[in-house]
CSV table of C-alpha atoms and ligand atoms in Angstrom, one decimal:
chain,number,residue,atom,x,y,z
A,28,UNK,CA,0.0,0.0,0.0
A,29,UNK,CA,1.4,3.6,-1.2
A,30,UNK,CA,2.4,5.5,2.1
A,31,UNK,CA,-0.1,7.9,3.0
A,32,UNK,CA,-2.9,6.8,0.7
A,33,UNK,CA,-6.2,7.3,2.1
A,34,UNK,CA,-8.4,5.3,-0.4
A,35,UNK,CA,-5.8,2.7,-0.5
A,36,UNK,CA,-6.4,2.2,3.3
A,37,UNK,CA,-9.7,2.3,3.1
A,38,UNK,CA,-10.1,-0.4,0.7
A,39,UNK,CA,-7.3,-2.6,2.6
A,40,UNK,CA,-9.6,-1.9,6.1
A,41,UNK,CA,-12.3,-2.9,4.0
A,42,UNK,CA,-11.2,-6.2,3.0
A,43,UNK,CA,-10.5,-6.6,6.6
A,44,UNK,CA,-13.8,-6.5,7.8
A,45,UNK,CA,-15.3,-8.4,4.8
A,46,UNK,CA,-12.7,-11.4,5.7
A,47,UNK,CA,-13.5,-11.2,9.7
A,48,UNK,CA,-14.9,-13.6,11.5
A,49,UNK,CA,-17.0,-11.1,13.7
A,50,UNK,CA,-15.0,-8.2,15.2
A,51,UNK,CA,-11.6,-6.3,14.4
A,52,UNK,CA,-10.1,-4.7,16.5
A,53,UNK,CA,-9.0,-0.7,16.2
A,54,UNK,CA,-5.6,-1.1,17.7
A,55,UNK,CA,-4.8,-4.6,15.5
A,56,UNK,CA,-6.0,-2.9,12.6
A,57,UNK,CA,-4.0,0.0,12.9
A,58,UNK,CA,-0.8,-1.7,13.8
A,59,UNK,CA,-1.3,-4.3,10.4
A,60,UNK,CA,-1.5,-1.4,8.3
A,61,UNK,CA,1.3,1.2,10.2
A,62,UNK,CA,-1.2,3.7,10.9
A,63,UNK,CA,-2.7,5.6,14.2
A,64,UNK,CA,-6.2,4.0,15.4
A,65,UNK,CA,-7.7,7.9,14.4
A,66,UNK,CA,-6.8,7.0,10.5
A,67,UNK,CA,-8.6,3.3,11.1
A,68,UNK,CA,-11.8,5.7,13.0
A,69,UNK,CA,-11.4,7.8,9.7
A,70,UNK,CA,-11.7,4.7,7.4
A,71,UNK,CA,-14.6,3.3,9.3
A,72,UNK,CA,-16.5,7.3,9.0
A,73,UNK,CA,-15.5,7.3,5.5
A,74,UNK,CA,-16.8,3.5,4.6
A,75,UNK,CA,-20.3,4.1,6.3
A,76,UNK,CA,-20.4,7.9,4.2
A,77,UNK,CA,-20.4,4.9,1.2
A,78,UNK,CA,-23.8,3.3,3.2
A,79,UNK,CA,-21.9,0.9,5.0
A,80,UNK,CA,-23.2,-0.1,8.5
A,81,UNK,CA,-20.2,-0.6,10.7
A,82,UNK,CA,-21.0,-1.9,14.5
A,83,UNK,CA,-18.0,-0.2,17.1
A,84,UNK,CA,-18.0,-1.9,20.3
A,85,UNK,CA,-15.9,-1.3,23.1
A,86,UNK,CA,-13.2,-3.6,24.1
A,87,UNK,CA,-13.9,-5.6,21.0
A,88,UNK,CA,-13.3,-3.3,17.8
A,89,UNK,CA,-15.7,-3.5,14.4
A,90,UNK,CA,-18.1,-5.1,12.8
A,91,UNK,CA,-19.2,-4.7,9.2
A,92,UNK,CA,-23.1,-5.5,9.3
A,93,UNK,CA,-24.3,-4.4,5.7
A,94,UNK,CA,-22.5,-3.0,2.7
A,95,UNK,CA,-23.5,-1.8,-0.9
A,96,UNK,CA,-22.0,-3.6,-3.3
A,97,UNK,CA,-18.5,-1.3,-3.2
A,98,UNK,CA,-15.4,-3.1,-5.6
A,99,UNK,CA,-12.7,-3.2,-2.8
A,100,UNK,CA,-9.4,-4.4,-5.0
A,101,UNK,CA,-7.9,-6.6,-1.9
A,102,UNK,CA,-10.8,-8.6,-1.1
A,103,UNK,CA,-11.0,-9.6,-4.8
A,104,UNK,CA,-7.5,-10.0,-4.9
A,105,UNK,CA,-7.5,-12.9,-1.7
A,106,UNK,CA,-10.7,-14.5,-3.9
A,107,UNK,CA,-8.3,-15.0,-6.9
A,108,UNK,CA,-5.5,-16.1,-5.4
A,109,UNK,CA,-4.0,-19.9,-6.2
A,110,UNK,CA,-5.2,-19.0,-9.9
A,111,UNK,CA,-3.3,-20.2,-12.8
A,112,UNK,CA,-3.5,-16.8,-14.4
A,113,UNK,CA,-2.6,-13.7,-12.2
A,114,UNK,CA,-5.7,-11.7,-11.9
A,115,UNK,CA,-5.0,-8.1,-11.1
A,116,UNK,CA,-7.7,-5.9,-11.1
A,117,UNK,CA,-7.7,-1.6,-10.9
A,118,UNK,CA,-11.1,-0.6,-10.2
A,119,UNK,CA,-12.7,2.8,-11.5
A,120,UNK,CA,-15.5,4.5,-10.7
A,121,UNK,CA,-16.5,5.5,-14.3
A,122,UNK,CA,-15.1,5.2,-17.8
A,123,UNK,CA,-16.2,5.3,-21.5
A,124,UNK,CA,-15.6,1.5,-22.0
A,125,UNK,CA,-13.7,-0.7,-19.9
A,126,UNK,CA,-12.9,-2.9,-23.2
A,127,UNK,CA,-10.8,0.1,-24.3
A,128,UNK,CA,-8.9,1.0,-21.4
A,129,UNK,CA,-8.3,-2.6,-21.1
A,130,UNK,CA,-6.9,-2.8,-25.1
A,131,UNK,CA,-4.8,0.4,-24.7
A,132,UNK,CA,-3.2,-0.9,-21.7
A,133,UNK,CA,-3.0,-4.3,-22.9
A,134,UNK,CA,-1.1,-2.3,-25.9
A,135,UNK,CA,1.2,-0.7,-23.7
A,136,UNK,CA,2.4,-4.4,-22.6
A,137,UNK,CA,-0.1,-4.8,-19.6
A,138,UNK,CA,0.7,-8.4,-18.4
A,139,UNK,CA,-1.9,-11.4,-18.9
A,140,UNK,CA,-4.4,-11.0,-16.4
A,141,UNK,CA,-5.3,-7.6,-16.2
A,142,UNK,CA,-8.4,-6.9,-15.4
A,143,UNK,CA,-10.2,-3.1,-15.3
A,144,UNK,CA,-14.0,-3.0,-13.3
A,145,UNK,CA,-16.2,0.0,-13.8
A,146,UNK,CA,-19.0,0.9,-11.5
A,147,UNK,CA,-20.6,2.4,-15.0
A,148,UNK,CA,-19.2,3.2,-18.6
A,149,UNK,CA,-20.4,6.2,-20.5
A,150,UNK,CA,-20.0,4.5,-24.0
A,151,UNK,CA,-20.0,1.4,-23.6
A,152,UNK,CA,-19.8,-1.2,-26.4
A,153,UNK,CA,-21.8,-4.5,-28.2
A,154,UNK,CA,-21.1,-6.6,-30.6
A,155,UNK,CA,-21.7,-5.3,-34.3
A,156,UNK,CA,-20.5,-1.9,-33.5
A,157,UNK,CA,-23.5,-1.7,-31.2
A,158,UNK,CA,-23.6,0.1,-28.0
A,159,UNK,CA,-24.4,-1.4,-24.6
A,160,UNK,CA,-26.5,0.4,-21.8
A,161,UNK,CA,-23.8,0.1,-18.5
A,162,UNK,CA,-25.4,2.7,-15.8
A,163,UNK,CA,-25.0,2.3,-12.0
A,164,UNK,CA,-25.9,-1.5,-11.0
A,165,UNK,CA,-24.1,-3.8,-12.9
A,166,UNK,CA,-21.0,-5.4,-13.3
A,167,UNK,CA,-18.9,-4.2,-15.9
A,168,UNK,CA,-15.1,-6.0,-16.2
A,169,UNK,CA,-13.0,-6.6,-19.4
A,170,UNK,CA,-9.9,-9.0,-18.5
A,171,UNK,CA,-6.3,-9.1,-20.8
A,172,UNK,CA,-5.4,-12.7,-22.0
A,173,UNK,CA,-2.5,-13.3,-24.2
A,174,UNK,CA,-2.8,-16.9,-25.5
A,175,UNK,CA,-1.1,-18.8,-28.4
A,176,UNK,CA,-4.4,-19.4,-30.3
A,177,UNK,CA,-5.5,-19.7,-34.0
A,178,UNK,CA,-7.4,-16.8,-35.6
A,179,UNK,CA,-10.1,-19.6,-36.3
A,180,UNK,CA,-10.7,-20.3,-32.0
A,181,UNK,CA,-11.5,-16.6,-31.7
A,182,UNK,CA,-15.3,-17.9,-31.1
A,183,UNK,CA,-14.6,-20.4,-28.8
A,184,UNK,CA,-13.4,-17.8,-26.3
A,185,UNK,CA,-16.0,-15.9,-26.4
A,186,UNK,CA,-18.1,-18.9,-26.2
A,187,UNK,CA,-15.4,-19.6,-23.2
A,188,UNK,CA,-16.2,-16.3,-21.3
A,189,UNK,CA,-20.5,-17.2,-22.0
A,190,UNK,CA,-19.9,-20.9,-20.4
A,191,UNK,CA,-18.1,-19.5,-17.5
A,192,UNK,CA,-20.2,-16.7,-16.6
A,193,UNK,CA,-22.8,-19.2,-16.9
A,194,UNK,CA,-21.3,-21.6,-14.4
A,195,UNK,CA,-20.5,-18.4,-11.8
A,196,UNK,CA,-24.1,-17.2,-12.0
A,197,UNK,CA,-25.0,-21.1,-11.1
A,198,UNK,CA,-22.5,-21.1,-8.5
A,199,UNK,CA,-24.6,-19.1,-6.2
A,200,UNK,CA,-27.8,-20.8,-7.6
A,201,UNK,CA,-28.9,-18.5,-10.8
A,202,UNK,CA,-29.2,-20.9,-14.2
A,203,UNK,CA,-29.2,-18.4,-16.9
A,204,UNK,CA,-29.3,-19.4,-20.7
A,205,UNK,CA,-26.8,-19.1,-23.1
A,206,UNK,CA,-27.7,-17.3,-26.4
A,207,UNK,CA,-25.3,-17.7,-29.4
A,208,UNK,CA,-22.6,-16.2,-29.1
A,209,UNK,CA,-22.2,-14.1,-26.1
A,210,UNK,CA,-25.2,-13.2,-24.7
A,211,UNK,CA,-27.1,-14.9,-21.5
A,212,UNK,CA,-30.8,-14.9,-20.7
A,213,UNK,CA,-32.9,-15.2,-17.7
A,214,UNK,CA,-36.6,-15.8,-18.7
A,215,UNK,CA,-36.4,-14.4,-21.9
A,216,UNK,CA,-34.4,-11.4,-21.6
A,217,UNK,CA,-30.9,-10.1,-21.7
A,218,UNK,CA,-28.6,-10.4,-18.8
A,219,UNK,CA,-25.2,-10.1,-19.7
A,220,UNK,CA,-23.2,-9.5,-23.2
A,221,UNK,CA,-20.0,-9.9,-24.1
A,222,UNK,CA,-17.5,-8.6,-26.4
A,223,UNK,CA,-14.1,-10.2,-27.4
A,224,UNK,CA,-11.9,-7.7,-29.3
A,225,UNK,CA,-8.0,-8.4,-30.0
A,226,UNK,CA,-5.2,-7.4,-31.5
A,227,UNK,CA,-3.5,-9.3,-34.3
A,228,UNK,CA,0.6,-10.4,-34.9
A,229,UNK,CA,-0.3,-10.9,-38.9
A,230,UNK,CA,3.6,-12.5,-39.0
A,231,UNK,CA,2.5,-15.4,-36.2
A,232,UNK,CA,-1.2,-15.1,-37.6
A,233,UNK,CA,-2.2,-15.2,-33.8
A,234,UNK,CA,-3.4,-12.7,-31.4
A,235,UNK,CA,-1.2,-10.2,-29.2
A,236,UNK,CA,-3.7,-10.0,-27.0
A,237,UNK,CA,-7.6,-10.2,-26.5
A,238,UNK,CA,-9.6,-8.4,-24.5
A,239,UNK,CA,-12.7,-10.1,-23.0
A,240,UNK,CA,-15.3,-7.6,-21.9
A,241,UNK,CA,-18.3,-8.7,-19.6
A,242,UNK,CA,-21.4,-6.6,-18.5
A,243,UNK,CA,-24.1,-7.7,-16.7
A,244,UNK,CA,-27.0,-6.5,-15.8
A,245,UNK,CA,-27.3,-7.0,-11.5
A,246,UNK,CA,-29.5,-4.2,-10.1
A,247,UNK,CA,-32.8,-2.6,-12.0
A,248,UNK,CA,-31.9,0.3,-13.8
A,249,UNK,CA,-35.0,3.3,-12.7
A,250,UNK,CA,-33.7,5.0,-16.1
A,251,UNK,CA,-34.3,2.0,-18.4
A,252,UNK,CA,-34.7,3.6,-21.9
A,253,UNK,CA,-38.1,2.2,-23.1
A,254,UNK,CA,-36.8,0.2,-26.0
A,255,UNK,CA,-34.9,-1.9,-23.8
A,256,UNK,CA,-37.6,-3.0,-21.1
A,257,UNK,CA,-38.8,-6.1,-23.1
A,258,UNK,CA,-35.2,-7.4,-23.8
A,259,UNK,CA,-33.2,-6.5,-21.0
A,260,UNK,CA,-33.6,-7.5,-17.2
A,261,UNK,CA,-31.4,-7.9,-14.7
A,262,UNK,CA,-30.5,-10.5,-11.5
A,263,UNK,CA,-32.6,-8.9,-8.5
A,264,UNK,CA,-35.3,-8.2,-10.7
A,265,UNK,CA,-35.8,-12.0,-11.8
A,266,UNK,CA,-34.2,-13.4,-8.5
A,267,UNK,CA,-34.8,-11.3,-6.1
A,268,UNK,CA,-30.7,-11.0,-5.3
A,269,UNK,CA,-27.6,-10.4,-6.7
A,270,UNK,CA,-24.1,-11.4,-5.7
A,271,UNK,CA,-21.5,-9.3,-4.6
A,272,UNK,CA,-19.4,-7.7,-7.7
A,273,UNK,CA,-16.2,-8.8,-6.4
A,274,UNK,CA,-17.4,-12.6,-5.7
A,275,UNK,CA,-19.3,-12.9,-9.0
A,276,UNK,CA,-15.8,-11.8,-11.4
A,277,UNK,CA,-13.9,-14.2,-9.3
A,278,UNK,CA,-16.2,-16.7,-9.6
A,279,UNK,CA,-16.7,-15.7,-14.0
A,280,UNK,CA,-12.5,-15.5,-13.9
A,281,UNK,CA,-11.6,-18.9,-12.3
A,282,UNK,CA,-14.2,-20.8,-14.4
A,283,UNK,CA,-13.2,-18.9,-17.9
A,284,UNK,CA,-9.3,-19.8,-16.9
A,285,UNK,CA,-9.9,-23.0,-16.5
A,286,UNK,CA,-12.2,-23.4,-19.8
A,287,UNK,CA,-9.4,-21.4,-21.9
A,288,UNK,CA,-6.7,-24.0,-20.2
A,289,UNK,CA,-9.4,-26.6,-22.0
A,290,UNK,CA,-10.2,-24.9,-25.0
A,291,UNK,CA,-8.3,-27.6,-27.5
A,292,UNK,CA,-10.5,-30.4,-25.9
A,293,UNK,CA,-13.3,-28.1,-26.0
A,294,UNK,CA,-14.1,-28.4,-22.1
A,295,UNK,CA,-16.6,-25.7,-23.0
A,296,UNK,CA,-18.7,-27.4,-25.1
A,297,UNK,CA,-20.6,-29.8,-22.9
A,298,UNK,CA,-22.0,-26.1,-20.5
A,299,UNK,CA,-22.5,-24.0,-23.9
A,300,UNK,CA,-24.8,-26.7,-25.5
A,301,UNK,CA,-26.6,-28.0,-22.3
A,302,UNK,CA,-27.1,-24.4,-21.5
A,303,UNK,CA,-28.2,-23.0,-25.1
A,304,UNK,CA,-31.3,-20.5,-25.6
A,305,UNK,CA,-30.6,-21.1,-29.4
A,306,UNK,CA,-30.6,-24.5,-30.6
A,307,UNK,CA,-34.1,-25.8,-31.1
A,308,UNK,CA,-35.2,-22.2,-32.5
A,309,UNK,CA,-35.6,-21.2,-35.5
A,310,UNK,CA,-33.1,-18.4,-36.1
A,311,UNK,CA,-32.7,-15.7,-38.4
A,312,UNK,CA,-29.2,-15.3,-40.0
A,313,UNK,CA,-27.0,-14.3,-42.9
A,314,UNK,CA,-25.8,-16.8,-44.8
A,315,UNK,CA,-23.9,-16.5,-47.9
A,316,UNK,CA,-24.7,-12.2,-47.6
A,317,UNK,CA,-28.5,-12.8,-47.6
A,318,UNK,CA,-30.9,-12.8,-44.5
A,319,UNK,CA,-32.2,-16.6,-44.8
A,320,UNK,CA,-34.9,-18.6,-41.9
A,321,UNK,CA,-33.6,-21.5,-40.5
A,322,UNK,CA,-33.6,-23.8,-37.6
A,323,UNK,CA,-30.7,-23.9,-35.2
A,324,UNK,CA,-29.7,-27.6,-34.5
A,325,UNK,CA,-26.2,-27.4,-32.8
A,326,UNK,CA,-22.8,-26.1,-32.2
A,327,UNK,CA,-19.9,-26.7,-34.1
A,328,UNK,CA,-16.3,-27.5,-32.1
A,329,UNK,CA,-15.5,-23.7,-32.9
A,330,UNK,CA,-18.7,-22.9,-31.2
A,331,UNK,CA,-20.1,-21.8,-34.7
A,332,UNK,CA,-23.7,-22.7,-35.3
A,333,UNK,CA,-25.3,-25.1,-37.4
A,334,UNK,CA,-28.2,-24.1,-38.7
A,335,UNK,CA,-30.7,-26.6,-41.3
A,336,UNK,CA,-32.6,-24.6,-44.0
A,337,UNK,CA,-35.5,-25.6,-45.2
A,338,UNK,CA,-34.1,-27.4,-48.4
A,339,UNK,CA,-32.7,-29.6,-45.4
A,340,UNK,CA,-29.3,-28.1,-46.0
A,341,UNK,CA,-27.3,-27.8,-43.3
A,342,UNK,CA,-24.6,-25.1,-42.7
A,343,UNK,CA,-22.2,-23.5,-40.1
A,344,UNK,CA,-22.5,-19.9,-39.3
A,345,UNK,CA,-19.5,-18.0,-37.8
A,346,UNK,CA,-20.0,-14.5,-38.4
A,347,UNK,CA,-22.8,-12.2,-37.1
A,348,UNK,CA,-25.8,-13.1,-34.7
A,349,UNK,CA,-28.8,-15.3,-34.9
A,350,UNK,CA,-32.4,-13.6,-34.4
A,351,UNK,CA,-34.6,-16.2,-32.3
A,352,UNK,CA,-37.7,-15.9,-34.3
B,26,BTN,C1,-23.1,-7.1,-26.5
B,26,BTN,O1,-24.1,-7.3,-25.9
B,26,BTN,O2,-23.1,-7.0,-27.8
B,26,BTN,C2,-21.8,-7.2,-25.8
B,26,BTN,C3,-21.8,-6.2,-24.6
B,26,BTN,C4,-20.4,-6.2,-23.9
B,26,BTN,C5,-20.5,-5.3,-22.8
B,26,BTN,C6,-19.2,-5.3,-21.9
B,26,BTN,S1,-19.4,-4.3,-20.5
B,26,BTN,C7,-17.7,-4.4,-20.2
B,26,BTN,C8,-17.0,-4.3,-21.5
B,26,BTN,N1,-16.8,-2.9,-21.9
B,26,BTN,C9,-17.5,-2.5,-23.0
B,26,BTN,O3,-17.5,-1.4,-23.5
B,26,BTN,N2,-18.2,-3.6,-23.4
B,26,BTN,C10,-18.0,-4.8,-22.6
């Protein structure tokens, strides 16, 4: 921790109390992180200013007994630690688009592992050059990874980073849907998108780096733009809860690590398919250049999708996005 940093103590008292087992004490706090027990009574005035309810009791310290969902660094830090790749993630309050301050620092050599959370993003961005609604209430994180792949398994990681946000939503009892290629669903609508962008070495024909960025949707949004209401919802709103920020991008990180460390045996495969939204519909796509009707009837190993026509043709898309019709 940078000497004399109040936000940095803040967040490392913060973690403390989120990892207690009931109280901490002032004077034990104070003497972990070399400060007076007046700078630890500051932290604790400043964390309940952010709506936390902190319990002081004498002889015994504090208690944290409700928080907002706040991104405090070290506690995700101590959630992804013993992972194969080392997650290190910077936290801001606000940005245009995670996914580009993630590619311009994964251009300036950022290491594997990076990993920039926004509390909102003013512009941030879909698929198809669209743009994606990312106020207040959701989770917002785009990750750097730097592996030796093909151009051609591009889709699988995307279909990589769907699967393992699918597994962390189940891992705290949520079973969303999986909508090709990177969207997820919970009855019916839109909960989370994602949006692989990278960066090509056209001598090795393989990425430099790709930037895997995730939003999803966790609180209701009170300034939902009309035209979104029947597509998008969000966790608390269909569940009645949603996890913490820093648990649920632990949770999306360890399972998408250990997918990618699969991704030649196609560990992914078995959660995409079981959990697909698509396959059984019939889709709208382009095929060839022109919008054509078809049924989706699986998943190809490069997570493209194979769609029948009605001539009982059958072919594999890889480009675009299927419209459930
Ligand atoms: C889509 O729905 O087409 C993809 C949406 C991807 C949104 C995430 S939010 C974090 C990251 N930053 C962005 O600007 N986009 C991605």
């Amino acid at each position: 921790m940078k000497q004399n940093d109040p936000a940095a103590l803040r967040e490392q008292v913060l973690a403390a109390l989120l990892m207690a087992d009931g109280y901490c004490s002032g004077a034990e706090l104070a003497e972990r992180f070399g400060v007076s027990r007046t700078a630890v009574w500051k932290c604790m005035e400043q964390l309940k200013g952010s709506g936390c309810t902190i319990e002081a009791a004498t002889n015994r310290g504090y208690r944290l007994t409700a928080m907002p969902d706040l991104f405090c660094v070290p506690y995700f830090q101590t959630l992804v630690q013993g992972c194969r790749i080392p997650w290190q993630a910077q936290h801001l309050t606000e940005t245009g688009s995670t996914n580009t301050v993630a590619k311009r620092l994964a251009a300036e050599g950022a290491p594997e592992g990076t990993v920039i959370v926004a509390d909102r993003q003013s512009g941030g961005k879909g698929r198809l050059g669209r743009s994606f609604h990312a106020p207040m209430g959701g989770l917002y994180l785009s990750l750097v990874i730097r592996p030796e792949l093909p151009l051609t398994d591009m889709m699988k990681v995307t279909a990589c980073a769907a699967s393992a946000v699918h597994c962390a939503l189940q891992d705290v009892g949520v079973t969303a849907q999986i909508k090709w290629v990177n969207d997820l669903f919970l009855n019916g609508r839109k909960i989370c998108g994602i949006l692989t962008e990278s960066s090509f070495n056209a001598e090795l024909m393989t990425p430099d780096y790709l930037v895997i960025g995730i939003g999803i949707n966790l609180h209701p949004d009170p300034h939902l733009p009309e035209a979104l209401k029947p597509i998008m919802t969000d966790l608390t709103t269909e569940t009645g809860s949603a996890p913490l920020r820093c648990v649920l991008s632990a949770g999306i990180l360890r399972h998408l690590e250990t997918f990618l460390a699969g991704i030649h045996a196609h560990t992914f495969l078995d959660v995409y398919r079981e959990n697909s939204c698509t396959i059984g519909k019939r889709v709208r796509v382009m095929l060839d250049g022109v919008p054509c009707e078809a049924l989706a009837v699986g998943y190809a190993e490069d997570a493209g999708l194979i769609v029948r026509c009605d001539d009982g043709s059958e072919h594999v898309i890889r480009t675009g996005s299927a419209e459930i019709l």
